[in-house]
PDB file of C-alpha atoms in Angstrom:
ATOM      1  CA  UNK A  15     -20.941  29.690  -6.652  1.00 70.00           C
ATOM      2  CA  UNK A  16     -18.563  31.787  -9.048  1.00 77.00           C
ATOM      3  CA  UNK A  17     -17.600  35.383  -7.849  1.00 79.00           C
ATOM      4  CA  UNK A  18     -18.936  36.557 -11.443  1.00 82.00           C
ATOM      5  CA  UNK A  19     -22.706  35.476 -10.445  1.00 86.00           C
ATOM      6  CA  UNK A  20     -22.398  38.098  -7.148  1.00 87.00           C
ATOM      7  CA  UNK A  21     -20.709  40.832  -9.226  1.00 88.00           C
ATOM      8  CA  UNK A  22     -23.641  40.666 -11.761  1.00 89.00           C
ATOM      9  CA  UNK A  23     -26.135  40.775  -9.121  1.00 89.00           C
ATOM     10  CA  UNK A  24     -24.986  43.755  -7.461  1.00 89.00           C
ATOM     11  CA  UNK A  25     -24.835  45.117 -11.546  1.00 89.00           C
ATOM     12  CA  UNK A  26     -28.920  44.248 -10.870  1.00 89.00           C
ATOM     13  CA  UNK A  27     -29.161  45.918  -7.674  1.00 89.00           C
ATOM     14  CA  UNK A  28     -28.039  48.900  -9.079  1.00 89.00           C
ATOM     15  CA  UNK A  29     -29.244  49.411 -12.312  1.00 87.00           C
ATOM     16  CA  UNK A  30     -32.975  47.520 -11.703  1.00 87.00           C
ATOM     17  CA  UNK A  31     -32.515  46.206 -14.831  1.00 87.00           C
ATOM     18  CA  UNK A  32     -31.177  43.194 -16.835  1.00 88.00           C
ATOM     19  CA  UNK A  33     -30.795  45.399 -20.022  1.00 86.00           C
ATOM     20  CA  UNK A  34     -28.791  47.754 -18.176  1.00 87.00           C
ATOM     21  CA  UNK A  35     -26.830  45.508 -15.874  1.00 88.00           C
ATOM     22  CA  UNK A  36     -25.748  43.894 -19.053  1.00 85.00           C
ATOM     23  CA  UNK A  37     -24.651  46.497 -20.565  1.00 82.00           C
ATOM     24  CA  UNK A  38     -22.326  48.021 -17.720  1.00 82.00           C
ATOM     25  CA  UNK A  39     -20.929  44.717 -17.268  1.00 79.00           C
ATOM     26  CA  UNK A  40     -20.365  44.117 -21.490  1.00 73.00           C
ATOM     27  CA  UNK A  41     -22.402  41.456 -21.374  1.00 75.00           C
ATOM     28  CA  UNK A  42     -25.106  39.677 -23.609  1.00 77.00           C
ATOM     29  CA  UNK A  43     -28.163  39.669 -21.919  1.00 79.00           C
ATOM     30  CA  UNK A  44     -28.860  36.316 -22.098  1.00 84.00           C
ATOM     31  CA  UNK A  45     -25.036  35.994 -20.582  1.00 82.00           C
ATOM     32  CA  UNK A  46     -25.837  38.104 -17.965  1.00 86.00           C
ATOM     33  CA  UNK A  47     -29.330  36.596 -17.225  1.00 88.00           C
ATOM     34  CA  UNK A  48     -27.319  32.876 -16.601  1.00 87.00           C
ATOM     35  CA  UNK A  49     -25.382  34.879 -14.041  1.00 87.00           C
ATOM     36  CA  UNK A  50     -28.444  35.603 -12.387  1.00 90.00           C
ATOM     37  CA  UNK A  51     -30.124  32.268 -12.713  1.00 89.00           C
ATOM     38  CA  UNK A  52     -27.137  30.253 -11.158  1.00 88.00           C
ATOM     39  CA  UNK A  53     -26.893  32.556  -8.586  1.00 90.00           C
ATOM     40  CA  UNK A  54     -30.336  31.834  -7.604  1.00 91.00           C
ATOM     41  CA  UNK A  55     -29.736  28.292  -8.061  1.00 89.00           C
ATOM     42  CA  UNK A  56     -27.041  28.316  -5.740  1.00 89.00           C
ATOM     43  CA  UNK A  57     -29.441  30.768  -3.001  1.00 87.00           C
ATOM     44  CA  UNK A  58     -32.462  28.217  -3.557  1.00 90.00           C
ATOM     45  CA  UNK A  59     -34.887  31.062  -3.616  1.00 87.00           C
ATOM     46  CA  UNK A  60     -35.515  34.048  -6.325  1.00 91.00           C
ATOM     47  CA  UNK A  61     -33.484  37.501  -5.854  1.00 91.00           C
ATOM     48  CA  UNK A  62     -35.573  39.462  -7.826  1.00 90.00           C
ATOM     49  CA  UNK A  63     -39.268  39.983  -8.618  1.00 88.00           C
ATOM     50  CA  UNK A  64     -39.026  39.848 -12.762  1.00 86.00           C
ATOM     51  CA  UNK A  65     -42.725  41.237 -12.816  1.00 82.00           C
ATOM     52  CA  UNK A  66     -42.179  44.611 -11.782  1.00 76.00           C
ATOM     53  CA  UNK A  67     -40.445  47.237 -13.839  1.00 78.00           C
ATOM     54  CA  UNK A  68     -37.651  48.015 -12.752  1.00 84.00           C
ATOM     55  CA  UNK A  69     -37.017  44.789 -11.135  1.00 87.00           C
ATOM     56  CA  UNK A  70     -36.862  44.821  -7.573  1.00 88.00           C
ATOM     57  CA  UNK A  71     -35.307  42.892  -4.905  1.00 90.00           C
ATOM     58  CA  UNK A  72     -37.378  40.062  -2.948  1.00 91.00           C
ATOM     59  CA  UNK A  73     -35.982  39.244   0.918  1.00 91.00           C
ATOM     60  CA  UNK A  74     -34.465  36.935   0.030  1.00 90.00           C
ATOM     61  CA  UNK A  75     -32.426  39.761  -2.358  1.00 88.00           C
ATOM     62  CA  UNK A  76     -32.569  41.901   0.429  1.00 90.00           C
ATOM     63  CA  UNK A  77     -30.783  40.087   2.726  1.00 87.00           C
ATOM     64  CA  UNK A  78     -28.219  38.612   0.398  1.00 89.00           C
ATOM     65  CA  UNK A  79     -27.089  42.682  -1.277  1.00 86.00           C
ATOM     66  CA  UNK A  80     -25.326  43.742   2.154  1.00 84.00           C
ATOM     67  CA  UNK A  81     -23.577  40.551   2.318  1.00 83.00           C
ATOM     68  CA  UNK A  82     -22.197  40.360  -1.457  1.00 85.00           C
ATOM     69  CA  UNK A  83     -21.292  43.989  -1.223  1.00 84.00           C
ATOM     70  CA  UNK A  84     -19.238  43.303   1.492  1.00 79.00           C
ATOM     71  CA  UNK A  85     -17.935  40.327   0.267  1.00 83.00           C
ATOM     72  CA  UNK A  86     -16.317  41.774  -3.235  1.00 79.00           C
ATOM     73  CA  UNK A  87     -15.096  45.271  -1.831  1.00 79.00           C
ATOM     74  CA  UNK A  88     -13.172  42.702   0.722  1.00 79.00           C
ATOM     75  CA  UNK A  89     -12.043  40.834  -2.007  1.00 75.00           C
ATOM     76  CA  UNK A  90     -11.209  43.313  -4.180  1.00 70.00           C
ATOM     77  CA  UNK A  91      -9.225  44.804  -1.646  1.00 69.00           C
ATOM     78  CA  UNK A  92      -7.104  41.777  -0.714  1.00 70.00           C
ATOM     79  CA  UNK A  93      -6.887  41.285  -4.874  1.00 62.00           C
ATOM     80  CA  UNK A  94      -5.126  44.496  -4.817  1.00 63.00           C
ATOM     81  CA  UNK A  95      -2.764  44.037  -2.215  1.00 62.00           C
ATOM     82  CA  UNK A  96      -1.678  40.641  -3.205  1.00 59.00           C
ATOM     83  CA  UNK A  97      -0.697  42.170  -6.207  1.00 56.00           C
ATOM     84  CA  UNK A  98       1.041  44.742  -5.287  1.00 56.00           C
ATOM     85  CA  UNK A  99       3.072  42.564  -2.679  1.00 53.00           C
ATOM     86  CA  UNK A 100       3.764  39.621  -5.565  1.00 52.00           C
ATOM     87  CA  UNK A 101       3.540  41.463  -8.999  1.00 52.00           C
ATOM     88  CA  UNK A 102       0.948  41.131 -12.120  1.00 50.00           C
ATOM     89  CA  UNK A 103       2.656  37.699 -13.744  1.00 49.00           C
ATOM     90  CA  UNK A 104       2.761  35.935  -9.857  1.00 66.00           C
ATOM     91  CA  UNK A 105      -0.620  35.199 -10.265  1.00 78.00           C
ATOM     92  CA  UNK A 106      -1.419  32.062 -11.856  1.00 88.00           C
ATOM     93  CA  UNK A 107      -2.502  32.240 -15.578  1.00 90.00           C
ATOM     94  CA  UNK A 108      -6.579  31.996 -15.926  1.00 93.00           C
ATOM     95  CA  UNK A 109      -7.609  29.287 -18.706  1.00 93.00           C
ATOM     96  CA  UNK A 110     -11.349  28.684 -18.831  1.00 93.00           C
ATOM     97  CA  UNK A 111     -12.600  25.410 -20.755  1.00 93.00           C
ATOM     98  CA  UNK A 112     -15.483  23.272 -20.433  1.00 91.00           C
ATOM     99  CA  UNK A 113     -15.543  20.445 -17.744  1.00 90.00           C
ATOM    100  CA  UNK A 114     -15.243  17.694 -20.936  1.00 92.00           C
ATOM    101  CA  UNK A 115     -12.145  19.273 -22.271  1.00 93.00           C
ATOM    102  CA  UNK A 116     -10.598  20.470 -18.936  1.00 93.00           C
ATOM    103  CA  UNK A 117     -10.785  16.446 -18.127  1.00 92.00           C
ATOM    104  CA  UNK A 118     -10.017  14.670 -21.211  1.00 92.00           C
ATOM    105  CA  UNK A 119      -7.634  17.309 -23.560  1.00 94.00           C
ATOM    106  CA  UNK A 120      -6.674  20.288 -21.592  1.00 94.00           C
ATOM    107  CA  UNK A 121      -3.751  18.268 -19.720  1.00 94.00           C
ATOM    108  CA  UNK A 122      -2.193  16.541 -22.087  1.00 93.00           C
ATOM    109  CA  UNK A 123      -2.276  19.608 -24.556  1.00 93.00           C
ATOM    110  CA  UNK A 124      -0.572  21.438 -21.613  1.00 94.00           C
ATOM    111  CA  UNK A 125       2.431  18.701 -21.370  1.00 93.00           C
ATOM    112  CA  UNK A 126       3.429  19.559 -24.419  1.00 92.00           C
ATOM    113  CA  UNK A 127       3.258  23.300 -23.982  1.00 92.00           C
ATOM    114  CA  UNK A 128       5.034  22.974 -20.513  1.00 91.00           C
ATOM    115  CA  UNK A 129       8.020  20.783 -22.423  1.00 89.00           C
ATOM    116  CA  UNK A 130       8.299  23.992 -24.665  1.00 87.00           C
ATOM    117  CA  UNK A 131       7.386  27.049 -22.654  1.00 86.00           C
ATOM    118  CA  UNK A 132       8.814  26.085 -19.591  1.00 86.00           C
ATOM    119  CA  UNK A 133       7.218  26.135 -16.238  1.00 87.00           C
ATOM    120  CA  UNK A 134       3.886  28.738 -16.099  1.00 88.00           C
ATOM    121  CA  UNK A 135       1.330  28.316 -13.201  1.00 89.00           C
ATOM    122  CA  UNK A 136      -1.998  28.093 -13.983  1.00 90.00           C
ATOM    123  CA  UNK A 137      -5.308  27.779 -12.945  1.00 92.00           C
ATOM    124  CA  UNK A 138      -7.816  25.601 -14.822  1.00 93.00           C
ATOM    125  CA  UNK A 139     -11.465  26.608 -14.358  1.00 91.00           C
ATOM    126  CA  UNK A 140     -13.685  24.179 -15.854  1.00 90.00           C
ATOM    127  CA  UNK A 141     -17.408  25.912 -17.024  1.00 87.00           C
ATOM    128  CA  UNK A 142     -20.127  26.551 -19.129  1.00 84.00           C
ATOM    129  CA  UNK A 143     -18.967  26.361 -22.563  1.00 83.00           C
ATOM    130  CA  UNK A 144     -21.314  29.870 -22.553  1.00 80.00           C
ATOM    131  CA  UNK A 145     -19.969  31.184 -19.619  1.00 82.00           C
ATOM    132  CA  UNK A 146     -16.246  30.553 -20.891  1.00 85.00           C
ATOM    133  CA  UNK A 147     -16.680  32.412 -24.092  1.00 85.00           C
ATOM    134  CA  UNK A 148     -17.632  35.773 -21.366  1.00 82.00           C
ATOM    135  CA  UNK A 149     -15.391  35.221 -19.150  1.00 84.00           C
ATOM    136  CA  UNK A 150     -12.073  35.721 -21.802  1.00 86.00           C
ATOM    137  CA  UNK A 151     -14.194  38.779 -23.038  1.00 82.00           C
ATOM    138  CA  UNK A 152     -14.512  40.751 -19.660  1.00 78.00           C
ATOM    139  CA  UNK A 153     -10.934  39.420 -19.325  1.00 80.00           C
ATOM    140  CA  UNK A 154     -12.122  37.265 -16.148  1.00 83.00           C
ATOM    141  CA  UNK A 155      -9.740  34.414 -17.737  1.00 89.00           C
ATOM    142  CA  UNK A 156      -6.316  34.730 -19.722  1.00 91.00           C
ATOM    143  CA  UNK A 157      -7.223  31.960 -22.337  1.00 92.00           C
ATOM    144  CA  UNK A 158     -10.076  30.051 -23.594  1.00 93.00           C
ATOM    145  CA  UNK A 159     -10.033  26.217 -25.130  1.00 94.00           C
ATOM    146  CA  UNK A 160     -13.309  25.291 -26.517  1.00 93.00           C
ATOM    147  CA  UNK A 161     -14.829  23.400 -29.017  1.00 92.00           C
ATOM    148  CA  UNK A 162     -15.927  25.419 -31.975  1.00 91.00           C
ATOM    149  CA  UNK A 163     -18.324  23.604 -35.139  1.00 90.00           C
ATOM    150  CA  UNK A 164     -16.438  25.054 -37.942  1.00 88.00           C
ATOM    151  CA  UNK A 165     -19.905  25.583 -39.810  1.00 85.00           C
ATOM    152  CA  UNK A 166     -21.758  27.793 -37.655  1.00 81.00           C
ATOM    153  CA  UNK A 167     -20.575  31.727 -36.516  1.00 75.00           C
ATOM    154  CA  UNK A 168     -18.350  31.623 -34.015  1.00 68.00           C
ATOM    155  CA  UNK A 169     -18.880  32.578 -30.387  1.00 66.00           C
ATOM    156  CA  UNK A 170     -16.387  35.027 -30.408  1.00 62.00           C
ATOM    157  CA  UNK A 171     -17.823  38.335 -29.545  1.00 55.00           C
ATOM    158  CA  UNK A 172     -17.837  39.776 -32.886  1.00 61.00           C
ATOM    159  CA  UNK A 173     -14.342  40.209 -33.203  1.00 70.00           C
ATOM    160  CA  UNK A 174     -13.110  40.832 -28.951  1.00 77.00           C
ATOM    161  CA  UNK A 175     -11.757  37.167 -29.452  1.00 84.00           C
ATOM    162  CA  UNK A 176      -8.986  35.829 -31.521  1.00 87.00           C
ATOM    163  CA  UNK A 177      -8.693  31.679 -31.944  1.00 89.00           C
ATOM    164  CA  UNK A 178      -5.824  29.420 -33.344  1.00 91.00           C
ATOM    165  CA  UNK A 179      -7.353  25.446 -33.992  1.00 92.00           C
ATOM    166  CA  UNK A 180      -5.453  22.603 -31.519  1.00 93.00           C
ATOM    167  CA  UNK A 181      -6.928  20.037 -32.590  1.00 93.00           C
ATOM    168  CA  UNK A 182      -9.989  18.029 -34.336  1.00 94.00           C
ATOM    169  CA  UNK A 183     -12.744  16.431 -32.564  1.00 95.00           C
ATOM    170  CA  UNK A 184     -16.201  14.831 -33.452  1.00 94.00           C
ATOM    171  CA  UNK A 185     -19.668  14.808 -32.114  1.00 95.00           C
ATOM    172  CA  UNK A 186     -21.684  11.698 -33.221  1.00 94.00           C
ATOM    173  CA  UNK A 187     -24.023   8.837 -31.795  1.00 94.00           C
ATOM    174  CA  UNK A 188     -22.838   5.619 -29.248  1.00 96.00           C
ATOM    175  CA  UNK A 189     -24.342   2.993 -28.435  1.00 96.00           C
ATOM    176  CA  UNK A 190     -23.636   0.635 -24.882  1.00 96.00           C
ATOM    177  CA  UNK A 191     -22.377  -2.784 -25.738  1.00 95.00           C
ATOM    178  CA  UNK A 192     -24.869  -6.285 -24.965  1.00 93.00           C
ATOM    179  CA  UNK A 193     -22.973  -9.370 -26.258  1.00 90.00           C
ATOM    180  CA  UNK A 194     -20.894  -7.795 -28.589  1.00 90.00           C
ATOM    181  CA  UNK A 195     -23.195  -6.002 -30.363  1.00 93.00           C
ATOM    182  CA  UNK A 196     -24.824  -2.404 -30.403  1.00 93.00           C
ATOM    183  CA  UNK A 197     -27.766  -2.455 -27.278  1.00 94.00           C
ATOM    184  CA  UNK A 198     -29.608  -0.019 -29.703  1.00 91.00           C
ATOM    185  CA  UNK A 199     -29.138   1.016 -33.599  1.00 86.00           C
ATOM    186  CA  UNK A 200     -29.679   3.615 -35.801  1.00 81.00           C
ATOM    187  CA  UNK A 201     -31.145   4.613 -38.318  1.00 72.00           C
ATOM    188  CA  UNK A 202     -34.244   3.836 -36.949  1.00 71.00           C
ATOM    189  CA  UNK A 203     -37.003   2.679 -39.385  1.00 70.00           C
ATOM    190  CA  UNK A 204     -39.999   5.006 -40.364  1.00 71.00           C
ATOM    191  CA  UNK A 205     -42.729   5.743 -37.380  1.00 75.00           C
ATOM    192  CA  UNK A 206     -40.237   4.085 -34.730  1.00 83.00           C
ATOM    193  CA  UNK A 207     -38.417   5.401 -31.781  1.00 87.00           C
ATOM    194  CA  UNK A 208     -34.915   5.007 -30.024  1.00 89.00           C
ATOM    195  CA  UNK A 209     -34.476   6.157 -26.524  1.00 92.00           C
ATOM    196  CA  UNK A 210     -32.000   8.506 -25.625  1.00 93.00           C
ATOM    197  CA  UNK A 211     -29.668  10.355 -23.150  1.00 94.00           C
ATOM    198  CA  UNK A 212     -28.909  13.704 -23.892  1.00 92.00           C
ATOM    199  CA  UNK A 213     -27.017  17.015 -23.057  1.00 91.00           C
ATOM    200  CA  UNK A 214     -29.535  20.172 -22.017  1.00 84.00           C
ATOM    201  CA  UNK A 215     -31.327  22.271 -24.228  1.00 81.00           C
ATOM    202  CA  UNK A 216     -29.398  25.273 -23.281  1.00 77.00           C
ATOM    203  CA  UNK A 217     -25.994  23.698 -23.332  1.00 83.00           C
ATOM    204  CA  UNK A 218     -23.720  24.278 -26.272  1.00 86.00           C
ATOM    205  CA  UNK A 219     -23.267  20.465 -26.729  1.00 89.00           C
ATOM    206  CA  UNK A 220     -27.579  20.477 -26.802  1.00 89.00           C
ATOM    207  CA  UNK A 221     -27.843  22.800 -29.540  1.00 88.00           C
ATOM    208  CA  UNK A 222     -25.491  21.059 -30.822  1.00 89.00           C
ATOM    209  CA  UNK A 223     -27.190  17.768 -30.807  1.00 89.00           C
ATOM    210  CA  UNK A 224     -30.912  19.701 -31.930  1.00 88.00           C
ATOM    211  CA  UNK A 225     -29.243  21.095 -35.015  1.00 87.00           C
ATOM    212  CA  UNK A 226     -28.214  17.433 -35.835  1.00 86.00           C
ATOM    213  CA  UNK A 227     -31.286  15.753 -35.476  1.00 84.00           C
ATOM    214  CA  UNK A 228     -33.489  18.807 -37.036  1.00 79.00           C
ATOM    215  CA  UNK A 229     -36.621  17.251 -38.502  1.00 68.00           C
ATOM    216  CA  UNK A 230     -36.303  13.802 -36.709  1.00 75.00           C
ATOM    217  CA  UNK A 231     -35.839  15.340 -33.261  1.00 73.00           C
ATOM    218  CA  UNK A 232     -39.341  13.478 -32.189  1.00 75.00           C
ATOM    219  CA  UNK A 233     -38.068  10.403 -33.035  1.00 83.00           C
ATOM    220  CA  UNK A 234     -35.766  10.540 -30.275  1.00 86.00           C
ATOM    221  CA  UNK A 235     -37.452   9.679 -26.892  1.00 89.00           C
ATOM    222  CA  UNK A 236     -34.758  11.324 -23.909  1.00 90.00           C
ATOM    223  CA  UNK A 237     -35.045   8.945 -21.033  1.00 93.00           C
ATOM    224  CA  UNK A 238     -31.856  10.910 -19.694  1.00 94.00           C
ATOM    225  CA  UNK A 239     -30.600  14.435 -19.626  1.00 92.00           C
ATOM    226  CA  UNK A 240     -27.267  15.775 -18.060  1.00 91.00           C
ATOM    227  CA  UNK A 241     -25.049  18.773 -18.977  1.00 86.00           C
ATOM    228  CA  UNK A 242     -22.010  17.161 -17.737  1.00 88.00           C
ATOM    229  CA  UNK A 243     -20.391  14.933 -20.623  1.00 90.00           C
ATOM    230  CA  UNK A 244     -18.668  12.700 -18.738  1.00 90.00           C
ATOM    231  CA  UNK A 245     -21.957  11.563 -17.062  1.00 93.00           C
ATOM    232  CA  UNK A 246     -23.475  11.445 -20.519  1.00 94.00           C
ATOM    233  CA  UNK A 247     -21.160   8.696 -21.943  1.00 95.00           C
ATOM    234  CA  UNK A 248     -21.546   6.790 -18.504  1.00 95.00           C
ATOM    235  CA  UNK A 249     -25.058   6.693 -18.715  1.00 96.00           C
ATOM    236  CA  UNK A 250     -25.031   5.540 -22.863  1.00 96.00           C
ATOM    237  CA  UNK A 251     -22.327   3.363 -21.272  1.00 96.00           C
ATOM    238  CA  UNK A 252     -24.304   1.541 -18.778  1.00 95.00           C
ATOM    239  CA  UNK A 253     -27.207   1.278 -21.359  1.00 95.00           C
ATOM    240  CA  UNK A 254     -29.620   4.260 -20.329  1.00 96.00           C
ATOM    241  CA  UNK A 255     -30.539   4.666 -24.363  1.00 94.00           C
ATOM    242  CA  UNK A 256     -28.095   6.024 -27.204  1.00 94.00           C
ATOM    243  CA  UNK A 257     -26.770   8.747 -26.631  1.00 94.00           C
ATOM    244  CA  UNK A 258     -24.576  11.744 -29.058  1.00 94.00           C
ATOM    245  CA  UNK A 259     -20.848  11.896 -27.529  1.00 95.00           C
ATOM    246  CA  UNK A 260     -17.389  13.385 -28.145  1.00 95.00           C
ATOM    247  CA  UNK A 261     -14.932  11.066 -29.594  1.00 95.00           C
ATOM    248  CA  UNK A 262     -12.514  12.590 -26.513  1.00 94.00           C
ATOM    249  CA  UNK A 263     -14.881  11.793 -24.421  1.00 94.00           C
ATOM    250  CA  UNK A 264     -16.227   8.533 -25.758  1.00 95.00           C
ATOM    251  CA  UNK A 265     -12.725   6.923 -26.574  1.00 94.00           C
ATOM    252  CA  UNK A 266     -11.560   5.298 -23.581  1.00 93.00           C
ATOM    253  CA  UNK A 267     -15.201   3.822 -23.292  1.00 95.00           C
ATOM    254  CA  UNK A 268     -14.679   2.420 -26.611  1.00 95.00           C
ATOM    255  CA  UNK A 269     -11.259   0.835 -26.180  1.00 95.00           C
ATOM    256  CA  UNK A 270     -12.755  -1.081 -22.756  1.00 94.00           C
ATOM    257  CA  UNK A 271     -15.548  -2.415 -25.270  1.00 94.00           C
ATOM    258  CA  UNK A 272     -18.886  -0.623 -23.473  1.00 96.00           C
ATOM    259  CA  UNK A 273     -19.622   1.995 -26.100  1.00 95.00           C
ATOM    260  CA  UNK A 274     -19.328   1.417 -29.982  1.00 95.00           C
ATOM    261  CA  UNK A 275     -19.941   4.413 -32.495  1.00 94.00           C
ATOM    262  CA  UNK A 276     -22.955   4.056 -34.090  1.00 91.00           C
ATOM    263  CA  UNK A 277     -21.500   5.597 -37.960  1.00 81.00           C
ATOM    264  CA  UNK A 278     -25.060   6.938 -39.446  1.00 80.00           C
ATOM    265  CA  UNK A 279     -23.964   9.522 -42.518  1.00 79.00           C
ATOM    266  CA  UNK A 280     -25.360  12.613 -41.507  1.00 80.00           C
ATOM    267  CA  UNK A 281     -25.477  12.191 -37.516  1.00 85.00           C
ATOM    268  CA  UNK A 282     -21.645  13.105 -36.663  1.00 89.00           C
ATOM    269  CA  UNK A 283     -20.181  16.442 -36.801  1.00 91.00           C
ATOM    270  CA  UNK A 284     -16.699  17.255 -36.883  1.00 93.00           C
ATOM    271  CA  UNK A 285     -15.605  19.559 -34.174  1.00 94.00           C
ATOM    272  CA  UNK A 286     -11.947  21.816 -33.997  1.00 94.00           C
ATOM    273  CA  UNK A 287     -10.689  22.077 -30.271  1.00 94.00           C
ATOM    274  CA  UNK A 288      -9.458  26.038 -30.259  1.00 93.00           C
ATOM    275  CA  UNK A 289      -7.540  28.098 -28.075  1.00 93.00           C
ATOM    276  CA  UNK A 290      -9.031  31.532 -27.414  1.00 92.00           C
ATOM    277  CA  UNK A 291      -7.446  35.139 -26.517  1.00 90.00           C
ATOM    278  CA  UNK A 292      -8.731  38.779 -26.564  1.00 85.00           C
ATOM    279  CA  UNK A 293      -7.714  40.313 -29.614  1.00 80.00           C
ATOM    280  CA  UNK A 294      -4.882  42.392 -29.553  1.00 69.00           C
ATOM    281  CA  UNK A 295      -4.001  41.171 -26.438  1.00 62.00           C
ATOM    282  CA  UNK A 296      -0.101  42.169 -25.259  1.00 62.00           C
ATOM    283  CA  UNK A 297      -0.481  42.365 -21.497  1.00 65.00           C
ATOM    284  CA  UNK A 298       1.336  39.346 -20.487  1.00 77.00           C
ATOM    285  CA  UNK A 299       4.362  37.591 -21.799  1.00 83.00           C
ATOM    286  CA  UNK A 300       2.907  33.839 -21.130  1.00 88.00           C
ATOM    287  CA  UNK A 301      -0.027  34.512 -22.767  1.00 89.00           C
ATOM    288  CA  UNK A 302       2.213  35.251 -26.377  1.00 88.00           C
ATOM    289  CA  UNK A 303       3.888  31.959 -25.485  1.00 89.00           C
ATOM    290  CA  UNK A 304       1.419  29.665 -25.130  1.00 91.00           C
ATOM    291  CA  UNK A 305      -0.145  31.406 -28.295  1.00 89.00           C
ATOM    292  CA  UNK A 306       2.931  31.001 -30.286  1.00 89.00           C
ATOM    293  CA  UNK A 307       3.721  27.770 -29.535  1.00 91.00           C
ATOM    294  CA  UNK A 308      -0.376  26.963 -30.063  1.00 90.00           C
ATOM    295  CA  UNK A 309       0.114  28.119 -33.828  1.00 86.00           C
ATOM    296  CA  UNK A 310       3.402  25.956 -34.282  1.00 83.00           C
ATOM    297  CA  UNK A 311       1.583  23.149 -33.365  1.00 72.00           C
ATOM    298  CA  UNK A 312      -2.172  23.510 -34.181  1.00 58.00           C
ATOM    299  CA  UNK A 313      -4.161  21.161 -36.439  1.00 48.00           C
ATOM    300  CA  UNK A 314      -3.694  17.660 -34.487  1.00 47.00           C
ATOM    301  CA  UNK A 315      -6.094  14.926 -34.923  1.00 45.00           C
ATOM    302  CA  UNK A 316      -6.954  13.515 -31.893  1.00 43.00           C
TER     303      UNK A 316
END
C-alpha cells in the first residue's frame, strides 16, 4: 500500500469526485483513478459507489476515511519534525523506477555515479512505470529512470519533466531453449498461432507490446500474463510460450542458454533508459549532481 493511494482517497472524500480530486492533486485522471483502484485492491472491497453522482462512500469507505485521516495528519506531522530536527538534504534522495530497471540497471548505473559524486543516500522505490512518471511531477520522488520509446510522445507531463538518455535498451521476442534450439519460432506462417506470455494491457511494457504486434495481435494466443518483467522472462524461460522481453532483462537468461532472441525484422523496438527531473528544478544540490554527471556520461549501450 503506497501513502499516495490514501492521500488520493481522502482527495475523493472530499471533493466526491474523480474529476475534481484529480485536479487538486495535479493529476491525470486516469493517474488518479489507479490510485484509487490499488487502494481498493489492497482493502479487498470497493470505497466508493461509482454509480452515484457525486460518488459516495460505501462502509467499507466509511470505515477506512477516519482511519487514513488520522494516519497522514500523524505522518505529516512526524515528516515535519524530522525535518526540522535533521535538515531538508538528511533525508535520503527519492528515485522512482520500474521494478525491471530498479533490479537489473538502476545499481550498476548508480556505482558509477557514487565513484563520481561521492556518497548520497538514497531510496529506491521500484513502481508502475505510470505511477513513476506522477510521482516526479507532484514531486513525491527526486528523480525518475525509465524507459522511454524514442518514437512515441513522451510521458513527461507536457513539459513539468526534463530527461537526459543513460543508456539504450531493446524490447523484442524470446524464445525458451529445447535441445539447442528455439521451443517456439516466429514468424509464424499464415492462419497459425504461437502461444504467448505477456505483460498487462495497462502496463507500459503492454502497450508496448500491442503497438508491436498491431494487425497480427490475434495471432498471438496469451497462455500467460504478468506485469512484473522479471516473472515474464522466467515464465518464456521455463517454456510457458514466447514471450516479448527487455534485452536487460533477458540477458543473463541468454548467457545461461534458456532464452534465445527470436530476431523477426519488425518485432523489436529499441528503447533509451532516461533519467527524469522536474524542470527547472534547483532545490537540492544532489539532484544537479547526479544530473550533471548523467549528461557527461549518457548514451551507453547496454
Amino acid at each position: 500500500m503506497e501513502l499516495a493511494w490514501l492521500e488520493s482517497f481522502v482527495a475523493l472524500c472530499e471533493h466526491e469526485s474523480f474529476t475534481r480530486a484529480a485536479q487538486s492533486q495535479h493529476l491525470s485522471q486516469p493517474a488518479f483513478s489507479r490510485r484509487i483502484n490499488g487502494l481498493e485492491r489492497w482493502a479487498g472491497a470497493r470505497l466508493f459507489d461509482r454509480s452515484t453522482y457525486p460518488v459516495s462512500l460505501t462502509a467499507a469507505g466509511t470505515a477506512l476515511r477516519g482511519d487514513a485521516t488520522f494516519l497522514l495528519n500523524a505522518l505529516s506531522d512526524t515528516r515535519s519534525r524530522l525535518h526540522a530536527d535533521l535538515g531538508e538534504l538528511e533525508r535520503p534522495l527519492r528515485i522512482a523506477t520500474s521494478h525491471s530497471l530498479a533490479v537489473h540497471f538502476f545499481p550498476t548505473w548508480w556505482q558509477k555515479v557514487l565513484s563520481t559524486v561521492g556518497p548520497v543516500n538514497i531510496q529506491v522505490l521500484p513502481m508502475d512505470t505510470f505511477d513513476a512518471y506522477d510521482s516526479v511531477i507532484n514531486g513525491e520522488c527526486d528523480l525518475l529512470v525509465a524507459h522511454v520509446d524514442p518514437d512515441q510522445r513522451p510521458l513527461t507531463g507536457d513539459g513539468q519533466l526534463e530527461s537526459t538518455t543513460l543508456a539504450a535498451d531493446s524490447f523484442g521476442p524470446y524464445s525458451a531453449v529445447v535441445d539447442g534450439r528455439p521451443k517456439f519460432a516466429l514468424p509464424i506462417a499464415s492462419g497459425e498461432t504461437v502461444l504467448t506470455v505477456s505483460h498487462g494491457a495497462a502496463a507500459y511494457l503492454g502497450r508496448l507490446n500491442d503497438r508491436i504486434l498491431a494487425a497480427t495481435r490475434g495471432r498471438y494466443i496469451t497462455v500467460a500474463q504478468t506485469d512484473l518483467t522479471a516473472a515474464a522472462a522466467r515464465l518464456v524461460a521455463a517454456g510457458v510460450g514466447a514471450g516479448w522481453l527487455l534485452a536487460t532483462v533477458a540477458e543473463d537468461l541468454v548467457r545461461e542458454g534458456m532464452l534465445v532472441p527470436l530476431p523477426v525484422p519488425g518485432t523489436t523496438k529499441r528503447l533509451d533508459i532516461r533519467l527524469h527531473r522536474r524542470a527547472g528544478y534547483v532545490d537540492d544540490s544532489r539532484v544537479d549532481a547526479v544530473w550533471t554527471f548523467a549528461q557527461t556520461d549518457m548514451n551507453v549501450d547496454l
